[in-house]
PDB file of C-alpha atoms and ligand atoms in Angstrom:
ATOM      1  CA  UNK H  62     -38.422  34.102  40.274  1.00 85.00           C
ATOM      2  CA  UNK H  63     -38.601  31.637  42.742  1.00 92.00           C
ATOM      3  CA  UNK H  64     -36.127  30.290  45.354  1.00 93.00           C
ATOM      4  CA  UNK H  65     -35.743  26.664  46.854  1.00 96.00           C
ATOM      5  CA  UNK H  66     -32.625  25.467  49.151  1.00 97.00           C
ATOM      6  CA  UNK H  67     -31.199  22.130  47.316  1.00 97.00           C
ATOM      7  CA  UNK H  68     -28.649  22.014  50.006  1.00 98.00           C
ATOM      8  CA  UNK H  69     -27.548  23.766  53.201  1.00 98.00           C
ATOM      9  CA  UNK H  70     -26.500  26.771  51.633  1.00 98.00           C
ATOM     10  CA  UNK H  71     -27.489  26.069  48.226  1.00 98.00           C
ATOM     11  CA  UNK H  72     -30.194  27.575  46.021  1.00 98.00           C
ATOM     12  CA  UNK H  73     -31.982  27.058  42.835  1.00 97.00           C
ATOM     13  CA  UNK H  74     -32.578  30.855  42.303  1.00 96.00           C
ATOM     14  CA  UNK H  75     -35.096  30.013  38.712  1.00 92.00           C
ATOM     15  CA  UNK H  76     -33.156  27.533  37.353  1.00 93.00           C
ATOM     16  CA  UNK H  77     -29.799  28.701  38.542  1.00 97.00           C
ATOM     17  CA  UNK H  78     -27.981  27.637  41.123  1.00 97.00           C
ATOM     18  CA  UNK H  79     -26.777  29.894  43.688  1.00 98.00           C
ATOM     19  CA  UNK H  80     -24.993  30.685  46.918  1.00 98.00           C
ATOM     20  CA  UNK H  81     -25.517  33.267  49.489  1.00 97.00           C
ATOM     21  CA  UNK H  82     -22.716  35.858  48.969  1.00 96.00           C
ATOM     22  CA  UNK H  83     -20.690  36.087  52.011  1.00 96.00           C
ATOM     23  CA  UNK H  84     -18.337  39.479  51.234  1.00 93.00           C
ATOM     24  CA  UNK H  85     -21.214  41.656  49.665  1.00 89.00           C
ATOM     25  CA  UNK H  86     -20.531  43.904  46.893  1.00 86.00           C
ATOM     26  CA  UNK H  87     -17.731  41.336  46.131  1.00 83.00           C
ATOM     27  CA  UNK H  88     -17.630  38.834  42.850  1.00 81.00           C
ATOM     28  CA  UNK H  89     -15.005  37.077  40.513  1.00 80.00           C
ATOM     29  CA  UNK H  90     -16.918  37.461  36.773  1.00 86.00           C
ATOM     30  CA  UNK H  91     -19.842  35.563  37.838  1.00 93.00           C
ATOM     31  CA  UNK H  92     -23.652  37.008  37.540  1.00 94.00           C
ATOM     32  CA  UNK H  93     -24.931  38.339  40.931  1.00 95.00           C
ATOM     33  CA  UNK H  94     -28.845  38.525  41.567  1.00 95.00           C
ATOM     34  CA  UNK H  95     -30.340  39.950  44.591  1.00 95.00           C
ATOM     35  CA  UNK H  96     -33.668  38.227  45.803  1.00 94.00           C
ATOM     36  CA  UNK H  97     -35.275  39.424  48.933  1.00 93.00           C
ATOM     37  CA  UNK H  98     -33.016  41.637  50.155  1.00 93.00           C
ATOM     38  CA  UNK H  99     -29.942  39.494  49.812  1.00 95.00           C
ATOM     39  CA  UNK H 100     -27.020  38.934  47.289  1.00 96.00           C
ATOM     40  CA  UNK H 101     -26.790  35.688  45.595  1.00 97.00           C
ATOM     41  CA  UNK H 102     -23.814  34.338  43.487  1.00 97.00           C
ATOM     42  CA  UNK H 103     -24.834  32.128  40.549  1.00 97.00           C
ATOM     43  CA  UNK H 104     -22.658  28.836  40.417  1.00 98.00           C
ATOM     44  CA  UNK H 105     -22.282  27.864  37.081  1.00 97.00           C
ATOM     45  CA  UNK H 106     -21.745  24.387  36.172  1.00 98.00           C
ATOM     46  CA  UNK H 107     -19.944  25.258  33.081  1.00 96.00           C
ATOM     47  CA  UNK H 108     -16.834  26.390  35.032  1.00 96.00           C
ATOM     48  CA  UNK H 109     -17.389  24.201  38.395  1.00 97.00           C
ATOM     49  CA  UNK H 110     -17.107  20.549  38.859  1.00 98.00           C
ATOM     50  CA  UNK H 111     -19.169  20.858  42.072  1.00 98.00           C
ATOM     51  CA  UNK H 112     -21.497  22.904  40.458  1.00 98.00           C
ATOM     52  CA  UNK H 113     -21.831  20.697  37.235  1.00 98.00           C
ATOM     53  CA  UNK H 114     -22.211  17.623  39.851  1.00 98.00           C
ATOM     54  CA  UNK H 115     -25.178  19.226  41.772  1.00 98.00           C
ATOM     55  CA  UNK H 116     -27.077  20.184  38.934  1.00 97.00           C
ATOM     56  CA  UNK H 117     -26.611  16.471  37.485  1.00 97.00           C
ATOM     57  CA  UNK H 118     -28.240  15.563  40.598  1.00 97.00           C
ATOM     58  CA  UNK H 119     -26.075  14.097  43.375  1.00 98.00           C
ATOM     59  CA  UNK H 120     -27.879  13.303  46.719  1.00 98.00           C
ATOM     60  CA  UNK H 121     -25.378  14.482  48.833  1.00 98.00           C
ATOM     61  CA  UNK H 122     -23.437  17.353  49.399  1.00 98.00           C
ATOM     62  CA  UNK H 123     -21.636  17.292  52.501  1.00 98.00           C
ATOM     63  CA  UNK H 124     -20.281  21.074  52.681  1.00 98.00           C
ATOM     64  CA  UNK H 125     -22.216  22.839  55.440  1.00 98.00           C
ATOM     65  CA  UNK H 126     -21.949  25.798  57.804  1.00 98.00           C
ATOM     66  CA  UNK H 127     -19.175  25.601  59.795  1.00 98.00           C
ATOM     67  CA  UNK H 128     -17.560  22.500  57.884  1.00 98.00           C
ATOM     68  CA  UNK H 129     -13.650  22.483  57.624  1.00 98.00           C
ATOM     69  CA  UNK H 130     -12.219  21.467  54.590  1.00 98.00           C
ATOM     70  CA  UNK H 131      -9.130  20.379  52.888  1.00 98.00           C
ATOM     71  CA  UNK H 132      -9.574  22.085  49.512  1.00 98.00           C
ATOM     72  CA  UNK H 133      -6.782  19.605  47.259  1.00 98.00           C
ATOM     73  CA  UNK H 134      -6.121  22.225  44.130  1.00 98.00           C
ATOM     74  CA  UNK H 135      -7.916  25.071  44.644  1.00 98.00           C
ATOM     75  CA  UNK H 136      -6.423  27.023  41.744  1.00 97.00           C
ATOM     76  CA  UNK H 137      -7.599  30.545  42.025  1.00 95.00           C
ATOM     77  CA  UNK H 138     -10.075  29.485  44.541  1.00 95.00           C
ATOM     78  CA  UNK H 139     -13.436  29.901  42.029  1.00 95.00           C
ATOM     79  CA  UNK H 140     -15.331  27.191  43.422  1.00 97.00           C
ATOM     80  CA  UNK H 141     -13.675  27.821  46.820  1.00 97.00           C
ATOM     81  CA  UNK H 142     -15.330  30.893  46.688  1.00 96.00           C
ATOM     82  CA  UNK H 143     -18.569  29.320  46.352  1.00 98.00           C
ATOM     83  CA  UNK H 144     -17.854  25.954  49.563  1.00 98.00           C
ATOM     84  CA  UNK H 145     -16.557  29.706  51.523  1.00 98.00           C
ATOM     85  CA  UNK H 146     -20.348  31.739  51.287  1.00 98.00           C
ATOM     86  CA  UNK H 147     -21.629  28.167  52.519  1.00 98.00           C
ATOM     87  CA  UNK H 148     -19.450  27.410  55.438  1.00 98.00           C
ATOM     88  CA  UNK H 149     -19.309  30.807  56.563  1.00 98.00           C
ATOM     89  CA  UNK H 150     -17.046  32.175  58.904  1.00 96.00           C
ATOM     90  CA  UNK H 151     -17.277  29.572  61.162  1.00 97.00           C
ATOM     91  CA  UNK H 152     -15.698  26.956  59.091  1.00 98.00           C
ATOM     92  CA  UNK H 153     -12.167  27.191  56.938  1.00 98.00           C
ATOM     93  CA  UNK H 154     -10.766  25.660  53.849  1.00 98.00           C
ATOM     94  CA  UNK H 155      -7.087  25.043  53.672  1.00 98.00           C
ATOM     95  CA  UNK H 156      -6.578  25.234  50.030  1.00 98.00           C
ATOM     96  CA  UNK H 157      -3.452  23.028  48.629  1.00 98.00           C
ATOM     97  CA  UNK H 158      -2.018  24.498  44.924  1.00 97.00           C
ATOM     98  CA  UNK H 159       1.364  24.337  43.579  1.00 97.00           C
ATOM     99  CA  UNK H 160       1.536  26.324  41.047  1.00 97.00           C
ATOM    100  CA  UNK H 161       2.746  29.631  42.637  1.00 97.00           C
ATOM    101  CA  UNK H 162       0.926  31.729  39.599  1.00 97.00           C
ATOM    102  CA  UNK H 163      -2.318  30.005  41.178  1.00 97.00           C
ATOM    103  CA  UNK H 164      -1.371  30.676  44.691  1.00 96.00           C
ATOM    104  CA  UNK H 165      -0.627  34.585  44.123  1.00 96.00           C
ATOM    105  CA  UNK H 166      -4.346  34.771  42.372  1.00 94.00           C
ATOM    106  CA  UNK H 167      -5.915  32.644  45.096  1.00 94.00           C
ATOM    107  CA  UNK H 168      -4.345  35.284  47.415  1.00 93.00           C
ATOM    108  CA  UNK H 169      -5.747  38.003  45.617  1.00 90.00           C
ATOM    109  CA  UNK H 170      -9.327  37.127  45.049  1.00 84.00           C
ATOM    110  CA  UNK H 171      -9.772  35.786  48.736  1.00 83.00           C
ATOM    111  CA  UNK H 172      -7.969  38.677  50.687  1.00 87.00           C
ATOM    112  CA  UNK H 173     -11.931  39.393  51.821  1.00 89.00           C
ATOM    113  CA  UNK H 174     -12.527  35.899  52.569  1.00 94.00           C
ATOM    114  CA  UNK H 175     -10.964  35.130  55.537  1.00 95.00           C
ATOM    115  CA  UNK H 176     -12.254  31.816  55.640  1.00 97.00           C
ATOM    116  CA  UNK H 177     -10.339  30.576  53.348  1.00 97.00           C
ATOM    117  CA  UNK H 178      -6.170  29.604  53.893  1.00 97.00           C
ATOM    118  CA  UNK H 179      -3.646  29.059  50.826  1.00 96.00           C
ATOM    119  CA  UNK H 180      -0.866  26.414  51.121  1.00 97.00           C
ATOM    120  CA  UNK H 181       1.454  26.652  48.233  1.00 97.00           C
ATOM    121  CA  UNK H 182       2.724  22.593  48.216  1.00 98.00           C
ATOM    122  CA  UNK H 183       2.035  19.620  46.378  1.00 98.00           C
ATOM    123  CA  UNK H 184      -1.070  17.494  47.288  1.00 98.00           C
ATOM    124  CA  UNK H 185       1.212  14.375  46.758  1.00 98.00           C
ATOM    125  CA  UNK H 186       2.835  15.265  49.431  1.00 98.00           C
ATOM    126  CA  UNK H 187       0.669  15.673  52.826  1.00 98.00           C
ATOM    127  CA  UNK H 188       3.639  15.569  55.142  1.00 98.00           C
ATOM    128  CA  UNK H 189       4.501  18.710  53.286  1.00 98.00           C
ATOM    129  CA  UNK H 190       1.217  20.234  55.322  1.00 98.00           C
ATOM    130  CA  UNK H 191       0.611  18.033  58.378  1.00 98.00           C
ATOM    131  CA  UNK H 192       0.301  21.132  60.655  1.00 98.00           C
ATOM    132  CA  UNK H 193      -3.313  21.443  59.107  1.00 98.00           C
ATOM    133  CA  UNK H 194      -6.293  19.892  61.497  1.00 98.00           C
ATOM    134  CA  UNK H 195      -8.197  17.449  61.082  1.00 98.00           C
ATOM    135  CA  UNK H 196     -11.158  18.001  58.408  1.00 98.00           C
ATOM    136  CA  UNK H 197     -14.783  17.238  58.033  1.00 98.00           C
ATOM    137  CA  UNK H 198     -14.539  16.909  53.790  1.00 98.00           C
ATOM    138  CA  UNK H 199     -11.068  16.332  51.530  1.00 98.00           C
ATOM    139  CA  UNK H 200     -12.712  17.910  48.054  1.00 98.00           C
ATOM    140  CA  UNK H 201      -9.970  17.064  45.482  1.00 98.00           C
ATOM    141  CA  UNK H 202      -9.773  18.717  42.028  1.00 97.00           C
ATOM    142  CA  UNK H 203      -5.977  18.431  40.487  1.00 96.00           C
ATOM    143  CA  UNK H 204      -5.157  16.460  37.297  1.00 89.00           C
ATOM    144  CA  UNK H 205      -2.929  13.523  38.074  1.00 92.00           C
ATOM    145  CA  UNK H 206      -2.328   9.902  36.765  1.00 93.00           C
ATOM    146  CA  UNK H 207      -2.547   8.988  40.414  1.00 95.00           C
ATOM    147  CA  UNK H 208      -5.187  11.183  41.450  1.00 95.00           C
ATOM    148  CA  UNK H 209      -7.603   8.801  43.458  1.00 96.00           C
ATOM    149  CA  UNK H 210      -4.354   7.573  45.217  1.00 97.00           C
ATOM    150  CA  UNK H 211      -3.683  11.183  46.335  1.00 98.00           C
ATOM    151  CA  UNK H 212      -7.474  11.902  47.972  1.00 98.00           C
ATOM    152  CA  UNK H 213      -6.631   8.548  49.510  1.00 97.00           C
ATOM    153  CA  UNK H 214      -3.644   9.454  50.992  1.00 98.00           C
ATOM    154  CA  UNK H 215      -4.971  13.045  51.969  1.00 98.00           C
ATOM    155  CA  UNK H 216      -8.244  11.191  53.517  1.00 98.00           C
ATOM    156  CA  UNK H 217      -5.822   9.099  55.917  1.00 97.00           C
ATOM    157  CA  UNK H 218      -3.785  11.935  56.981  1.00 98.00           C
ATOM    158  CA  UNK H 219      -6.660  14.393  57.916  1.00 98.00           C
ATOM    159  CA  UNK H 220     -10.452  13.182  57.298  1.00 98.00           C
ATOM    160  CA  UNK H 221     -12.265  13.052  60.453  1.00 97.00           C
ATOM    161  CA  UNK H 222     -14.047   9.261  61.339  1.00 94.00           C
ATOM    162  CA  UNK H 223     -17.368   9.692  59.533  1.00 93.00           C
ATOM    163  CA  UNK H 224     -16.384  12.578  57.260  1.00 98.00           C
ATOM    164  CA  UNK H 225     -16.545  12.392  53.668  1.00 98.00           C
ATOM    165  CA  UNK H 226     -14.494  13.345  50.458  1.00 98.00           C
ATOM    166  CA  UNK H 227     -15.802  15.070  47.045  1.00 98.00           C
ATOM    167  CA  UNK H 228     -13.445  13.857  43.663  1.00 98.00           C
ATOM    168  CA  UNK H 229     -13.710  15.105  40.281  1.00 97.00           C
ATOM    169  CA  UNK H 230     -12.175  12.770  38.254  1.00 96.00           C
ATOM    170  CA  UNK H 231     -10.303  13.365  34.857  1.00 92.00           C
ATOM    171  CA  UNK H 232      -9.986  10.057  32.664  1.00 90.00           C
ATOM    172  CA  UNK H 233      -7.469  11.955  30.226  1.00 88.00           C
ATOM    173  CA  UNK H 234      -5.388  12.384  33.146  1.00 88.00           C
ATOM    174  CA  UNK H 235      -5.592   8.990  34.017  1.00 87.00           C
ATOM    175  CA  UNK H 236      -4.922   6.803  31.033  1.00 85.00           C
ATOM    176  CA  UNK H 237      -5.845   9.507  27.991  1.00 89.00           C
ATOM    177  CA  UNK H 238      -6.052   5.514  26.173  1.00 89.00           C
ATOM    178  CA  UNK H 239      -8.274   3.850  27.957  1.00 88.00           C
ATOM    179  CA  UNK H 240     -12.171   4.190  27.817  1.00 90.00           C
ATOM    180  CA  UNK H 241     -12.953   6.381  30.701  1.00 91.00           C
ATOM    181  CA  UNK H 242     -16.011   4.970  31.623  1.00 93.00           C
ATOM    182  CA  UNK H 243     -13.642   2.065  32.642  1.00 93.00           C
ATOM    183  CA  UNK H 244     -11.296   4.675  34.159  1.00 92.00           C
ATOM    184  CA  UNK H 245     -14.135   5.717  36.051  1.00 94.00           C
ATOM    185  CA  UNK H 246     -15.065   1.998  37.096  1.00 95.00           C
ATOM    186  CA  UNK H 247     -10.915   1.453  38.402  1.00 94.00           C
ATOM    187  CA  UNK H 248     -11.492   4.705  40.304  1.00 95.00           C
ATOM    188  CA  UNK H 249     -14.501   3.586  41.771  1.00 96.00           C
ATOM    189  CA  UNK H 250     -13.041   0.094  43.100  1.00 96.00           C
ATOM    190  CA  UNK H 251      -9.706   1.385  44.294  1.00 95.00           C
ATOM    191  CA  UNK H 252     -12.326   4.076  46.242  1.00 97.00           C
ATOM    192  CA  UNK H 253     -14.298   1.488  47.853  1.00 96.00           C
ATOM    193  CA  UNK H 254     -11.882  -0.812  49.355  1.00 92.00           C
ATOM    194  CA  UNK H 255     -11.342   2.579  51.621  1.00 94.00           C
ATOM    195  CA  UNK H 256     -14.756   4.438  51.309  1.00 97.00           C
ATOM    196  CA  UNK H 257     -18.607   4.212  51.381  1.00 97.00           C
ATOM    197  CA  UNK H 258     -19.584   5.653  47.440  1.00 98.00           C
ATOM    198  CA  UNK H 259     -22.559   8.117  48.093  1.00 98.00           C
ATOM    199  CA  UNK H 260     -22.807   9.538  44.683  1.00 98.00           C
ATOM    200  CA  UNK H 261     -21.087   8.963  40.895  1.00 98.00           C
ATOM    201  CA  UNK H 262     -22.102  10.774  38.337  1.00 98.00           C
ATOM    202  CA  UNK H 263     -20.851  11.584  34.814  1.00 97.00           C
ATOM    203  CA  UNK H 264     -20.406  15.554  34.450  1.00 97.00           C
ATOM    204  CA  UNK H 265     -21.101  15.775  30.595  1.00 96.00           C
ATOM    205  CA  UNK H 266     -22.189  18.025  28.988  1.00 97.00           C
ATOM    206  CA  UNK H 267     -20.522  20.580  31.199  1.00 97.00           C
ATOM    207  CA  UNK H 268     -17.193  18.785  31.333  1.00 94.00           C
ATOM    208  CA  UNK H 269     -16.372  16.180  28.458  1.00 94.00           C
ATOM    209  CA  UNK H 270     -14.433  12.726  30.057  1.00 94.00           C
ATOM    210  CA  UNK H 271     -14.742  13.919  33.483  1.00 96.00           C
ATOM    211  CA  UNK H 272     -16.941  11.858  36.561  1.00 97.00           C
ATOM    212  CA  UNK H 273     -17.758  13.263  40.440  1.00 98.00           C
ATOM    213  CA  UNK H 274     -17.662  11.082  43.632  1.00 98.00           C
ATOM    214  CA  UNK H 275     -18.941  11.632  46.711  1.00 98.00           C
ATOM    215  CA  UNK H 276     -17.706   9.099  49.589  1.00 98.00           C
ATOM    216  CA  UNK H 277     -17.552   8.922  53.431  1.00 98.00           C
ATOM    217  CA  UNK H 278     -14.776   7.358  55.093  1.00 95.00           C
ATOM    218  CA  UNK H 279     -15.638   3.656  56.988  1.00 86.00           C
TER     219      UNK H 279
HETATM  220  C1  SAM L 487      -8.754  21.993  37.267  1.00 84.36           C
HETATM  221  S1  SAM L 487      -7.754  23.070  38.190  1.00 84.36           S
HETATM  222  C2  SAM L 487      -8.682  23.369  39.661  1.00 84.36           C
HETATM  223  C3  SAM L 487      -9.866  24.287  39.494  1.00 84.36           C
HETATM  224  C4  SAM L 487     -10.491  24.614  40.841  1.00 84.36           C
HETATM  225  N1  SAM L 487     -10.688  23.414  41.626  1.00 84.36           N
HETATM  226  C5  SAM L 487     -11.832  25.294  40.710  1.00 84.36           C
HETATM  227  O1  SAM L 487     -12.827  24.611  40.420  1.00 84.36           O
HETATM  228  O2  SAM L 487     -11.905  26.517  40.925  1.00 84.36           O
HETATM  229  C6  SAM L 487      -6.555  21.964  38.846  1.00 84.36           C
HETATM  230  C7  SAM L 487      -5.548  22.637  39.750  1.00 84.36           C
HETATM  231  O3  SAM L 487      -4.812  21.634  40.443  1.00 84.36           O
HETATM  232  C8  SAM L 487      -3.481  22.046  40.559  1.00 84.36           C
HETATM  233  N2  SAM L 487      -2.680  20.828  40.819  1.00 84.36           N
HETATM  234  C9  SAM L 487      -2.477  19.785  39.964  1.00 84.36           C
HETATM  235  N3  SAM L 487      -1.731  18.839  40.559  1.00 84.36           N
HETATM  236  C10 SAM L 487      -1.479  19.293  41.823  1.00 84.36           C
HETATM  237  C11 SAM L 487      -0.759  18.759  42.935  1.00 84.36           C
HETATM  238  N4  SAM L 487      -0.146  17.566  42.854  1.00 84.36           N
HETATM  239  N5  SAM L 487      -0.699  19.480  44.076  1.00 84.36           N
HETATM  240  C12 SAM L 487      -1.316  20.687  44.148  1.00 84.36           C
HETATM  241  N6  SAM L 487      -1.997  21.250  43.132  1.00 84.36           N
HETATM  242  C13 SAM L 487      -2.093  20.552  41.994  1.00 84.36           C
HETATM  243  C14 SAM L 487      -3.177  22.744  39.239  1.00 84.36           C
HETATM  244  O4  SAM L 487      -2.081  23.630  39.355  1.00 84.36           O
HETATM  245  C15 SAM L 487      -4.500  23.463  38.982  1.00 84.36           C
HETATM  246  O5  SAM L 487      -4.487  24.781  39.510  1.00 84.36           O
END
């Protein structure tokens, strides 16, 4: 097996993708390989939009070592677990959910990963969380008619100048009428009148309906 770095802190391990495990010996359900003396998580695209966006071949991935990030639902904090190995302990995610089922998981699964912060409150609502600091990427992953409008919102209150902001959009939460490739094209142009667009990508087959943007503020 061979191993390449596709981005800072993520590796095509064969032709998986894979992060560096940063609790060793720990792992939700996902299949662990060790390579060289080292633990690696495999990221599978089938259950992670990030995932599913990197292997469709975005050019940038702005989560690094020591980024901070405003995590907009995290849900149990599966791909969280993933943007925590690559920041390491020097960065932290403050991970928004509202449903309190969520936020009692989250808690469970990360009480190793100390890198990673749950705030039970709704992502419409930043003022609800304005104590958090100022972040270097907004990733935003909730289902919501006004979803772009909320990373938006978010991205004023706490993106850093020059940072940048990772959305997977749903066009059945959107308008489940409407085409969603023109879903995707509204998303888009309400996004740039605030944003530079990096990537866009469609994320079928893993996830039917659903596109992934990656921006940087202006
Ligand atoms: C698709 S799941 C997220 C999966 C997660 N990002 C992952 O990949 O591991 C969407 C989550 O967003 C949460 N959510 C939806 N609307 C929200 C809002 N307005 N504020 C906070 N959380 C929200 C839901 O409760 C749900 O847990």
């Amino acid at each position: 097996m061979k191993l390449k770095q596709v981005f800072e802190g993520v590796f095509l391990l064969g032709d998986q993708i894979a992060t560096k495990n940063l609790i060793k010996g720990r792992s939700y359900s996902e299949k662990i390989i060790n390579f060289d003396g080292k633990e690696y998580r495999v990221w599978n695209p089938e259950k992670s939009k990030a995932a599913a966006a990197i292997t469709k071949g975005i050019k940038n991935f702005p989560i690094k070592k020591g980024s901070k990030i405003l995590y907009l639902g995290i849900a149990q904090g599966q791909t969280a677990s993933y943007f925590s190995d690559i920041i390491g302990n020097d960065g932290i995610i403050y991970g928004v959910e509202f449903s309190a089922r969520a936020v009692s998981d989250l808690v469970i699964a990360c009480e190793n990963r100390s890198n990673i912060v749950s705030i039970k409150a709704d992502a419409r609502k930043p003022e609800d969380y304005s104590w958090v600091e100022k972040v270097d990427v907004v990733y935003e992953d909730v289902a919501d008619p006004e979803q772009v409008a909320i990373l938006l919102r978010n991205c004023e209150a706490f993106l850093k100048k020059d940072g940048y902001a990772m959305i997977g959009i749903k066009a059945r939460s959107i308008d489940v009428t409407m085409d969603p490739k023109k879903v995707f094209q509204e998303s888009l142009e309400m996004i740039k009148n605030k944003m530079e667009i990096l990537d866009y990508v469609t994320l079928d087959p893993y996830e039917a309906d659903h596109a992934f943007i990656v921006c940087r503020s202006k």
